[in-house]
Coordinates of C-alpha atoms and ligand atoms in Angstrom, one line a residue:
X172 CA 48.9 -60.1 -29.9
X173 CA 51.2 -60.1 -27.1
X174 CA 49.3 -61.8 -24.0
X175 CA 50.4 -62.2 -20.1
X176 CA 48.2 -65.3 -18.3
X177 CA 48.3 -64.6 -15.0
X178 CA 47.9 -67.9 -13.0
X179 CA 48.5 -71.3 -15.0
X180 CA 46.4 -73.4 -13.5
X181 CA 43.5 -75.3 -15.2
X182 CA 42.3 -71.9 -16.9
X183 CA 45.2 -70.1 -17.3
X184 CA 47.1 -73.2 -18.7
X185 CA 45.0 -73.8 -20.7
X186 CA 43.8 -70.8 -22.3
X187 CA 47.1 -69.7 -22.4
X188 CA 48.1 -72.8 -24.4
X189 CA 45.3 -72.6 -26.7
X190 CA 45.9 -68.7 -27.4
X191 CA 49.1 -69.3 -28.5
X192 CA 48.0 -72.1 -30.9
X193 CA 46.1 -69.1 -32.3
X194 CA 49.4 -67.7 -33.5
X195 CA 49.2 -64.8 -30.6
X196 CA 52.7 -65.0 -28.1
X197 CA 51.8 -66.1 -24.5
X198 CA 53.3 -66.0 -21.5
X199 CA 51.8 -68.0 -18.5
X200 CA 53.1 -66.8 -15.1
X201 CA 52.8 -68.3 -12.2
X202 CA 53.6 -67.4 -8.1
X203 CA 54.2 -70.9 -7.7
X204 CA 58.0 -71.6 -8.3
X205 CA 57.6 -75.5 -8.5
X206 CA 54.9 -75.6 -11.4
X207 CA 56.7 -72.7 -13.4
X208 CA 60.0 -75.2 -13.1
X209 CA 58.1 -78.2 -14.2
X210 CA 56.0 -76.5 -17.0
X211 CA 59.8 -74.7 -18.6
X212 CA 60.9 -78.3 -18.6
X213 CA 57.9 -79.5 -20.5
X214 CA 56.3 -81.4 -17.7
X215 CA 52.3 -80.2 -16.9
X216 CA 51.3 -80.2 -13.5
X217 CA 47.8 -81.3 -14.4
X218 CA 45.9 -83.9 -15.8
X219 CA 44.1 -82.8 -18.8
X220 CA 44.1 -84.8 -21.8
X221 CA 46.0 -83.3 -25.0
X222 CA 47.4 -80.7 -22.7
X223 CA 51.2 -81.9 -22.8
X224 CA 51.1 -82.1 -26.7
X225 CA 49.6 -78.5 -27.2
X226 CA 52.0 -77.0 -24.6
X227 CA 55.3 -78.8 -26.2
X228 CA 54.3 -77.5 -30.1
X229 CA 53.8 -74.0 -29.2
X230 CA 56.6 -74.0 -26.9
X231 CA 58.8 -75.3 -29.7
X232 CA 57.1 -72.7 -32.0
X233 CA 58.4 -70.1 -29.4
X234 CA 54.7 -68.7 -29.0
X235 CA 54.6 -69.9 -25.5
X236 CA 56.6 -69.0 -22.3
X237 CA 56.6 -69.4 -18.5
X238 CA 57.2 -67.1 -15.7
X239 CA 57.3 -66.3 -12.6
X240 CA 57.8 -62.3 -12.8
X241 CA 55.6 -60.0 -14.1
X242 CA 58.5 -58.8 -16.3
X243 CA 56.4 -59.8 -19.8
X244 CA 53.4 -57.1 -18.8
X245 CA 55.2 -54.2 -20.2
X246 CA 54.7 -55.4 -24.4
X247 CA 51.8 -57.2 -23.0
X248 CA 48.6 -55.5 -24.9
X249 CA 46.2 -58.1 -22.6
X250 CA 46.8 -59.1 -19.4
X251 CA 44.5 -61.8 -18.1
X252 CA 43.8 -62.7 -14.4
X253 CA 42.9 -66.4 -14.2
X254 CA 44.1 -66.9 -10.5
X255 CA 41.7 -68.9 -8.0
X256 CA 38.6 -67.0 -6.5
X257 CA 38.1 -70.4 -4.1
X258 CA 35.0 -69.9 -1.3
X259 CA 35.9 -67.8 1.6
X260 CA 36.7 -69.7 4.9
X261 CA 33.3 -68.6 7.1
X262 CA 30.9 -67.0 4.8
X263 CA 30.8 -68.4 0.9
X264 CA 31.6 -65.4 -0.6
X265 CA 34.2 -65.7 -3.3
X266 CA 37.8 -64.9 -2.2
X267 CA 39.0 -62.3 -4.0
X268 CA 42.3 -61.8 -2.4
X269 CA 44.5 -63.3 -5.5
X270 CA 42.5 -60.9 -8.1
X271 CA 43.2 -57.8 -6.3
X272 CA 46.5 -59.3 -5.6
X273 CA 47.0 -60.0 -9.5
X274 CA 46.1 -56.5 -9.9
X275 CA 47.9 -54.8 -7.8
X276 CA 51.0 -56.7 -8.8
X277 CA 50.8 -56.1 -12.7
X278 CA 50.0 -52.6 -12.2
X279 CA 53.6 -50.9 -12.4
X280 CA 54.5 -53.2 -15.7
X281 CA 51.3 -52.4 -17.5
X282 CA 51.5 -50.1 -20.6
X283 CA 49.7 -47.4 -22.0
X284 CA 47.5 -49.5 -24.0
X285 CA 47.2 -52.7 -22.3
X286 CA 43.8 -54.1 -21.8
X287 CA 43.5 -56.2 -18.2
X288 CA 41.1 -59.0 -18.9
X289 CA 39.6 -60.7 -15.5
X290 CA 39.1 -64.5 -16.5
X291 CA 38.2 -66.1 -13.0
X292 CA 34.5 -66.0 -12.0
X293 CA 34.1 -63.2 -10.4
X294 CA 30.9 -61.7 -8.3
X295 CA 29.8 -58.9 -10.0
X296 CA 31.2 -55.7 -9.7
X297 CA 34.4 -56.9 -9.1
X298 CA 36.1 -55.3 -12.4
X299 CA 34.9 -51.9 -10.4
X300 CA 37.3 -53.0 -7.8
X301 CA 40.0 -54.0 -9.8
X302 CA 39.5 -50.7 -12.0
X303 CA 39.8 -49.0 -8.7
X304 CA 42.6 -50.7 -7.6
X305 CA 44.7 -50.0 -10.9
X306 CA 43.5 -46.2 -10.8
X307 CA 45.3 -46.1 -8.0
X308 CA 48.5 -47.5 -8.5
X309 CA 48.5 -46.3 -11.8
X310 CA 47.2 -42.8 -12.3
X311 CA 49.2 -41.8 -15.1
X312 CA 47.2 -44.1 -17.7
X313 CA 44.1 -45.1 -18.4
X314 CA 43.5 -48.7 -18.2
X315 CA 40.9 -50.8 -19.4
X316 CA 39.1 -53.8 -17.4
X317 CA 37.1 -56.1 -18.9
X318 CA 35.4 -59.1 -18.1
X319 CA 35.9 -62.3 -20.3
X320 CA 34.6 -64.9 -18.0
X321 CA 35.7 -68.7 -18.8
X322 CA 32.8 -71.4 -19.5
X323 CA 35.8 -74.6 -20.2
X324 CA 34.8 -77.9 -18.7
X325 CA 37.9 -80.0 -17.2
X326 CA 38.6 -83.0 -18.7
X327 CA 37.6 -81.9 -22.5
X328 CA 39.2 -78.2 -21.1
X329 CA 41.0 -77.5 -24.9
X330 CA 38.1 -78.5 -27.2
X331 CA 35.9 -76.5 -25.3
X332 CA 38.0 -73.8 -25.3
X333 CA 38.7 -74.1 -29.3
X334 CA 35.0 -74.8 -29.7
X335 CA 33.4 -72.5 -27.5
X336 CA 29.6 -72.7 -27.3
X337 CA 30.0 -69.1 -26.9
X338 CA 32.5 -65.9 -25.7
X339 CA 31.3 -63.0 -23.5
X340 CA 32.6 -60.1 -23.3
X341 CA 31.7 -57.7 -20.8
X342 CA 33.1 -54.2 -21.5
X343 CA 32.0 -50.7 -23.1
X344 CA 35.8 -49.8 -24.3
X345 CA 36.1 -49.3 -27.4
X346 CA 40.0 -49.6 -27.5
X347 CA 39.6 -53.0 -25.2
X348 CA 36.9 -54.6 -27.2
X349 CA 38.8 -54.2 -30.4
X350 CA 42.3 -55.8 -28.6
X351 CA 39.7 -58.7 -27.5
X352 CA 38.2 -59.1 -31.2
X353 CA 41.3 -59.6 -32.5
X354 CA 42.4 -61.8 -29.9
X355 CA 39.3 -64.2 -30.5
X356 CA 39.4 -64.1 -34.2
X357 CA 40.4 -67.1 -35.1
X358 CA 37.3 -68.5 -33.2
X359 CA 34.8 -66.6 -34.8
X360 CA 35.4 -67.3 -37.7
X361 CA 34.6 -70.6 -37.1
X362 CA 31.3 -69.4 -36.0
X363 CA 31.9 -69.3 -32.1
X364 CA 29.3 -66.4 -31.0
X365 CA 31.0 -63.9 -29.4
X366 CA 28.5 -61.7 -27.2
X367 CA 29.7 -58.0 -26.3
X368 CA 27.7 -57.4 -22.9
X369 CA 28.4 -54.4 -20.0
X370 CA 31.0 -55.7 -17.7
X371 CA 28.7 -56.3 -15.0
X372 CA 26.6 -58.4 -17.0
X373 CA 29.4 -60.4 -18.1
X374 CA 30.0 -61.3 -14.6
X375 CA 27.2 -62.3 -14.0
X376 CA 26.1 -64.4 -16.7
X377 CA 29.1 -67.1 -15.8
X378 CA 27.6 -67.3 -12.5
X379 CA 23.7 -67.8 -13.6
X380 CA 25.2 -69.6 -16.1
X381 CA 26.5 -72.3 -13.2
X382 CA 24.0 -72.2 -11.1
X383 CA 21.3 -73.3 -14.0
X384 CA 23.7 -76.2 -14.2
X385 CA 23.7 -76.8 -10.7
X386 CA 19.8 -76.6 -10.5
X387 CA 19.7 -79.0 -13.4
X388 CA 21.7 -81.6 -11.7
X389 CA 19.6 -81.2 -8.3
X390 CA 16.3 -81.4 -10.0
X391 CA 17.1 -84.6 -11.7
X392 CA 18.8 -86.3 -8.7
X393 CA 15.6 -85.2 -6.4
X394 CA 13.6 -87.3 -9.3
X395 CA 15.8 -89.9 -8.6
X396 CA 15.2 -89.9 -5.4
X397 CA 11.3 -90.1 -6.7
X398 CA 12.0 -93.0 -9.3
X399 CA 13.2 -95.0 -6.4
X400 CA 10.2 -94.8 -4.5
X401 CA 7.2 -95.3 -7.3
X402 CA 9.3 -98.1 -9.5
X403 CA 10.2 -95.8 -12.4
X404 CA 13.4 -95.3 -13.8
X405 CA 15.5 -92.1 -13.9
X406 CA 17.6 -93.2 -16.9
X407 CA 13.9 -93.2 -19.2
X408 CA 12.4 -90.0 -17.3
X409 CA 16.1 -88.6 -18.5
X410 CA 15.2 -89.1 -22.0
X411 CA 11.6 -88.6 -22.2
X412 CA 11.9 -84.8 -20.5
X413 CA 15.2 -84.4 -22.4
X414 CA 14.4 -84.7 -26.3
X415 CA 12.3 -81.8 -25.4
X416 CA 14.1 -79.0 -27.1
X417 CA 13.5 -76.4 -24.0
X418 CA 14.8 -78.6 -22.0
X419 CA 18.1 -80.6 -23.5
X420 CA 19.5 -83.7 -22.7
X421 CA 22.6 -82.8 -21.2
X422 CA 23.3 -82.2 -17.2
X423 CA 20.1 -84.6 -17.1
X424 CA 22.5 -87.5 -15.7
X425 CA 21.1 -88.4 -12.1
X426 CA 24.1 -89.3 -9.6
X427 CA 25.9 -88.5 -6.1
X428 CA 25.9 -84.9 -6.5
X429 CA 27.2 -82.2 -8.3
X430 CA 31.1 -81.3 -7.5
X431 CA 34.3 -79.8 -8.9
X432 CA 36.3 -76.5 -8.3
X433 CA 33.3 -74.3 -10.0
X434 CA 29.6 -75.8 -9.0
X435 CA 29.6 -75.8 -5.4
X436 CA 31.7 -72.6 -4.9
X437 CA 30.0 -70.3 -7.5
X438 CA 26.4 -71.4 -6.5
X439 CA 27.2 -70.6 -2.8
X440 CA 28.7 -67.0 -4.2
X441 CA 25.8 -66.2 -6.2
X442 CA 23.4 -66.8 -3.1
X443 CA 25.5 -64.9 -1.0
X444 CA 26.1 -62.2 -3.8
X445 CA 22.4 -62.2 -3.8
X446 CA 21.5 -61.9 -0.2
X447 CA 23.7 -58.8 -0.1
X448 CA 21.7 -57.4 -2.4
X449 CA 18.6 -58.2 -1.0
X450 CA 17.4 -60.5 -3.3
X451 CA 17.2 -64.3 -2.1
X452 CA 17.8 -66.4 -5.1
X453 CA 16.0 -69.3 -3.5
X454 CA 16.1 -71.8 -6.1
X455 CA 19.5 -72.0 -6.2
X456 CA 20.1 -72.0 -2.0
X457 CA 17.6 -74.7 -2.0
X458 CA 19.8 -76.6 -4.5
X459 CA 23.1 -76.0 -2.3
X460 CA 21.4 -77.1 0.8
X461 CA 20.0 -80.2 -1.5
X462 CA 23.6 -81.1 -3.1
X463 CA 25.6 -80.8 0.2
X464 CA 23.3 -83.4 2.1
X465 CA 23.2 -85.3 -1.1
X466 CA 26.9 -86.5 -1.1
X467 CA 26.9 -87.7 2.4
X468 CA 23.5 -89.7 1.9
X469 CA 25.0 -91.9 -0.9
X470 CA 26.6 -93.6 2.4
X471 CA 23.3 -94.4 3.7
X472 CA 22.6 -96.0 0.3
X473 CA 25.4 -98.2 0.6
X474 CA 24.4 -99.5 4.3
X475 CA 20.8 -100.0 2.9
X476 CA 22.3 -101.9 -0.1
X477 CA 24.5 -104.1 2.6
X478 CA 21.6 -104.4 4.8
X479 CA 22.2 -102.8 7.7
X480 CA 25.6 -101.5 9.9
X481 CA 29.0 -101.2 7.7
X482 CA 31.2 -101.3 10.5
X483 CA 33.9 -103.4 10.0
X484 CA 33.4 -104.1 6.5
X485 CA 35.4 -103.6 3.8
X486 CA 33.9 -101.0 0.6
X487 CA 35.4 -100.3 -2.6
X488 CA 35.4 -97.0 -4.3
X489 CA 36.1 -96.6 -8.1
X490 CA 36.7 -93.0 -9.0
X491 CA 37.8 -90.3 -6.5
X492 CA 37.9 -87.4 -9.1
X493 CA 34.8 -85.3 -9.5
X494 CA 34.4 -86.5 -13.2
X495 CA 37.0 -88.5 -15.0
X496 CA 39.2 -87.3 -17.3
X497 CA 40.8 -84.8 -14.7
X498 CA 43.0 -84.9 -11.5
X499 CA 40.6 -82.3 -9.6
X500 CA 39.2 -83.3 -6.5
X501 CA 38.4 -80.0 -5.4
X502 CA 34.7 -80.9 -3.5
X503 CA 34.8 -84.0 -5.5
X504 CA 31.7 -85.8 -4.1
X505 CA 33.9 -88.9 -3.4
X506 CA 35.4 -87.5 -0.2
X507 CA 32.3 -86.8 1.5
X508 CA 30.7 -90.2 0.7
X509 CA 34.5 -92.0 2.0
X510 CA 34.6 -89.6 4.8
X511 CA 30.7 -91.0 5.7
X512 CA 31.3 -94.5 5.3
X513 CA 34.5 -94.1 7.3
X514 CA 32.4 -92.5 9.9
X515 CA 29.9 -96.2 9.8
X516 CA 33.2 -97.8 10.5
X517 CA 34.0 -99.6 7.4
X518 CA 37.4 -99.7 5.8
X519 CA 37.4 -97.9 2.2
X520 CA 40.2 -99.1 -0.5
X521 CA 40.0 -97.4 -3.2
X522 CA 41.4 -96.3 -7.0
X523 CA 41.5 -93.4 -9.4
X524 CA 43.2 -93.6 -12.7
X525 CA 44.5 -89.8 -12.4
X526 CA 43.1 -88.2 -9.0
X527 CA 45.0 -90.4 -6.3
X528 CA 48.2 -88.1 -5.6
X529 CA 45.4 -85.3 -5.0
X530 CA 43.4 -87.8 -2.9
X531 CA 45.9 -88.9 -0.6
X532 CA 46.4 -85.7 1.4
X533 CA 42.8 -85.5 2.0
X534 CA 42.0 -89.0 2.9
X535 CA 44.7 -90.3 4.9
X536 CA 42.7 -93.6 6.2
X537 CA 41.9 -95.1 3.2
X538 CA 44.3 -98.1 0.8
X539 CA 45.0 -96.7 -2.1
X540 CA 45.4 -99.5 -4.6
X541 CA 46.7 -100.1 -8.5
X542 CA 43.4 -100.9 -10.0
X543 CA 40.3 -101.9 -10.0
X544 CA 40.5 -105.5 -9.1
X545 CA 43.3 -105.0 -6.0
X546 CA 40.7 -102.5 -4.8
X547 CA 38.0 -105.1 -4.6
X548 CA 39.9 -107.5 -2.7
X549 CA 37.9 -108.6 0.3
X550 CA 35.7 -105.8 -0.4
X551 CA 31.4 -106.0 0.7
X552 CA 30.6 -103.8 -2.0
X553 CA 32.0 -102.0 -4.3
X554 CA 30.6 -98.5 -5.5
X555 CA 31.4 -96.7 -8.6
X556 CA 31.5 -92.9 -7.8
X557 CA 33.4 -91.3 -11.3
X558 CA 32.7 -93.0 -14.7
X559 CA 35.9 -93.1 -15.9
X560 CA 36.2 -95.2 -19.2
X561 CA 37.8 -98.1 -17.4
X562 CA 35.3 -99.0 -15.3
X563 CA 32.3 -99.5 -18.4
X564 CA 34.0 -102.9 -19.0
X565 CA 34.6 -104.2 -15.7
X566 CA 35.3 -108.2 -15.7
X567 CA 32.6 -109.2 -13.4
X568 CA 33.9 -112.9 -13.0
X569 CA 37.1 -111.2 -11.4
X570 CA 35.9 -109.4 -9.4
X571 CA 33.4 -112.3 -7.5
X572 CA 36.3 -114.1 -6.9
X573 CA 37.5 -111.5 -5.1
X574 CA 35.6 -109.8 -3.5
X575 CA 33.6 -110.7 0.0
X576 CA 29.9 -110.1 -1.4
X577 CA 28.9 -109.7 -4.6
X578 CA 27.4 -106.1 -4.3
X579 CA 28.0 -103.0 -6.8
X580 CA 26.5 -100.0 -5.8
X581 CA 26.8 -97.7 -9.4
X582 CA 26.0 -94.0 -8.2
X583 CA 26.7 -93.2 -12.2
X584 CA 24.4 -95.6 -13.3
X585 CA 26.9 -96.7 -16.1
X586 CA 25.8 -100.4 -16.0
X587 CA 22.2 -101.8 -16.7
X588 CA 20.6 -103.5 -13.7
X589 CA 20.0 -106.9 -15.8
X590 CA 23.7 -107.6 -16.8
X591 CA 24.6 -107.1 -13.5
X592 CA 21.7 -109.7 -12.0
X593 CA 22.8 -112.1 -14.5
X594 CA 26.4 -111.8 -13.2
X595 CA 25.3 -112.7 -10.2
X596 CA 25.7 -109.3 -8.5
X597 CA 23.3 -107.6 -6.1
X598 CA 22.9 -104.1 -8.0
X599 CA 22.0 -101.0 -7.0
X600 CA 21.8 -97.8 -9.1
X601 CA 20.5 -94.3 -8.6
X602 CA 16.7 -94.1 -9.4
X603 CA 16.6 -97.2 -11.2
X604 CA 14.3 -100.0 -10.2
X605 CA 17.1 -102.5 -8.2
X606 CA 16.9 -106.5 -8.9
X607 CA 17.8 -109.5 -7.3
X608 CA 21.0 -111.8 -8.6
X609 CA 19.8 -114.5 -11.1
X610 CA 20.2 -116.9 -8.5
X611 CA 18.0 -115.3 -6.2
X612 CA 15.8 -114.9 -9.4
X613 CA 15.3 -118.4 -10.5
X614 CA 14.3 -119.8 -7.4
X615 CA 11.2 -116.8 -7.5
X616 CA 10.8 -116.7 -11.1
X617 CA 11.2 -112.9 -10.4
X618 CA 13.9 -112.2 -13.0
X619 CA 12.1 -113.6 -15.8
X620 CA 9.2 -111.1 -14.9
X621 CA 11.2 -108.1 -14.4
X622 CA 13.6 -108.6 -17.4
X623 CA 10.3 -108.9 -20.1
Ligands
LIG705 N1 38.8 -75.2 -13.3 C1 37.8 -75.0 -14.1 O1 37.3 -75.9 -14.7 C2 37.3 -73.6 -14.3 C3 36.4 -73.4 -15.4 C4 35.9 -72.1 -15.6 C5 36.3 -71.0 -14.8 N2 37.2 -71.3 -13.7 C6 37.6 -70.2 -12.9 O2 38.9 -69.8 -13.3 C7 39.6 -69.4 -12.1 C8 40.9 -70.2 -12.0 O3 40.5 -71.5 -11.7 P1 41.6 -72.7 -11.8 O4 40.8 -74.0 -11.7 O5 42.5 -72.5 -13.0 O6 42.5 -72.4 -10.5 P2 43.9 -73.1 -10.1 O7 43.9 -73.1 -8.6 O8 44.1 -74.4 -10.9 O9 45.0 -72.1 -10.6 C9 45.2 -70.8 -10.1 C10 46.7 -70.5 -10.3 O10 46.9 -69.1 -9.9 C11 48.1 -69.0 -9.3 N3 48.2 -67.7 -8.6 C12 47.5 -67.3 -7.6 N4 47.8 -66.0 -7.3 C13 48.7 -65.6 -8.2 C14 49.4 -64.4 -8.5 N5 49.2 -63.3 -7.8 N6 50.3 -64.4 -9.5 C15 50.5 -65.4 -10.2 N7 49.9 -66.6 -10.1 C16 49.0 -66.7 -9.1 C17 48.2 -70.2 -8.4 O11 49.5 -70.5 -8.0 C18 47.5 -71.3 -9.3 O12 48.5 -72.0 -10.0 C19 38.7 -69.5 -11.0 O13 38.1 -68.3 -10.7 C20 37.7 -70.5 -11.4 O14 36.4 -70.4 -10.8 C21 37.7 -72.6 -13.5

């Protein structure tokens, strides 16, 4: 198959890379002139791990291409939209304006066959729109829309797609679902479920399919929140609900908030989809207004931890990105927890093994430093806010001789409270039971207790 990617950004990159390891021949286009340059010359504008490896072999294979002209629609026989549909400026709703642009643009290449495939997340009904749009402009043929939303994670973005858990695809054409058959084949034969659905329903089911997630993620942090309180811990509640099979383990992991280029932005489009349609989808409001106050509270947790006022002190951060293994810091819940403690008055250094060129247009104040250690220097506290592998073995030792106070505040609860006490730290997790340093310990008798 002969496939166009229009927008090579984490999806279309990606997708487009991985199609052409299927054996089909891709071309990833691209308005932006920079990343087109850097991606012909073999350099990937993103961090994504295994990315730069898959793009090289195909393009050495000649199954992969880049562009920035729409030149590659006319053998094309699917064209795929995976441009941005970010949150409109105002009201939430999903900016559409680079899918109908997409459209509009591929129109005069496309073919008589060609199948236009619309990979962002979309509200629904907007395949009518683009339809509409390439009625249009292109009256003489008749063009087929489909909807083949992506469910990829970033950060494990190629497995995911190789090893999908499954692929919808929303469309009734006959002609379109057979060019999207073939172009999925080698994944179901490994067994990948591939669901034909109406287009509409397609649509929709990437946003539900979000939101769940999102909801997921609130309800266990607002446990957290409980755990805190009564003296349980979230970690065991985690477990205990999760072996249940109707309930899963995963998205069960209490923390700072949910963030990331999809969660926040599709949840808010579904509500707002929803409230157009006169139907409130309250569950899922409730769990936007719950998340956005969340990420800004984690600031509060770090005064508590300290005591009292921040102003003038100096706090660490470890991880910017909104989960390791990726450069994104698109509403990574970092910035609004910086932005917060900035706001107390305290002076935030900080460090990201992949997500600090992103970082540093959006928080100009802060020190950026080369690891872990120079970030603690003179630091109060330091606070872990991404789990990237490097910080699961932290030297403890280290970092009490340099830092100011002995405090980690661990908002992905990747350490256990006890090894922490017994280094000597004050620890705080989320909705985990806190205890005092050994030292502080031995004179009560307190650890012995809490440890047994
Ligand atoms: N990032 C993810 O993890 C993820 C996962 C699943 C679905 N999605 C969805 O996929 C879509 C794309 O997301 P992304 O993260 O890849 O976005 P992105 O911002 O990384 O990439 C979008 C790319 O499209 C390009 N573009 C915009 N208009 C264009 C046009 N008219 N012609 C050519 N190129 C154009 C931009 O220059 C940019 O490089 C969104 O709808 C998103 O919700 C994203």
């Amino acid at each position: 198959m002969r496939i166009v990617m229009i927008g090579s950004g984490y999806v279309g990159l990606v997708s487009g890379a991985c199609f052409a390891e299927f054996g089909h021949h891709v071309t990833c286009v691209d308005k932006n002139v920079e990343k087109i340059a850097a991606l012909t010359q073999g350099c990937i504008p993103i961090y994504e791990p295994g990315l730069a490896e898959l793009v090289a072999a195909n393009m050495r294979h000649c199954r992969l291409s880049f562009a920035t002209n729409l030149a590659a629609v006319r053998k094309a026989d699917a064209v795929f939209i995976a441009v941005g549909t970010p949150s409109r400026r105002g009201d939430g709703h999903a900016d559409l304006s680079f899918v109908y642009a997409a459209a509009r643009e591929c129109a005069p290449f496309l073919s008589d066959s060609a199948v236009v495939v619309t990979k962002s997340t979309v509200p629904v009904g907007t395949g009518d729109e683009v339809e509409h749009i390439l009625h249009e402009a292109r009256p003489d043929i008749d063009i087929a829309v489909v909807s083949n939303p992506e469910f990829l994670r970033e950060g494990a973005a190629i497995q995911d797609f190789k090893h999908p858990d499954r692929i919808v695809i929303g469309t009734d054409n006959p002609r379109a679902r057979d060019v999207l058959s073939e172009i999925y084949r080698p994944l179901y034969l490994n067994a990948a479920p591939i669901l034909f659905t109406g287009r509409r329903s397609a649509e929709l089911i990437k946003y539900a399919a979000n939101s769940f997630l999102a909801v997921k993620i609130t309800f266990i942090n607002e446990i957290a929140d409980l755990c805190e309180k009564v003296g349980a811990d979230v970690q065991e509640i985690a477990r205990g609900i999760g072996l249940d099979n109707r309930i899963g383990s995963k998205f069960l992991h209490a923390g700072p908030g949910y963030g990331g280029s999809c969660l926040p932005k599709d949840t808010l489009a579904l509500v707002k989809t929803a409230q157009d349609h006169g139907t409130a989808l309250r569950i899922v409001e409730t769990s936007v207004a719950v998340n956005d106050q969340r990420k800004r509270a984690m600031a509060r947790k770090v005064c508590a931890t300290l005591g009292g006022p921040i102003r003038g002190k100096t706090i660490a951060v470890l991880g910017l990105t909104f989960k390791p293994n990726t450069d994104d810091m698109r509403e990574a819940p970092s910035v609004a927890l910086i932005t917060a403690l900035e706001d107390l008055g305290a002076k935030v250094r900080a460090y990201d093994p992949a997500g600090m060129a992103q970082a540093k247009g959006m928080l100009p104040e802060i020190t950026f430093c080369n690891g872990p250690y120079p970030a603690a220097e003179g630091a109060h506290a330091l606070v872990i806010v991404t789990e990237w592998e490097e910080f699961r073995a932290l030297d403890f030792d280290r970092l009490k001789k340099v830092m100011a106070t002995p405090v980690l505040i661990d908002l992905k609860n990747v350490y256990q409270p006890a090894e922490l006490s017994r280094a000597g730290f004050r620890y705080e997790g989320i909705g985990r039971p806190s205890l005092p340093t050994q030292q502080d310990a031995t004179a009560t008798g307190l650890l012995e207790r809490s440890v047994a």
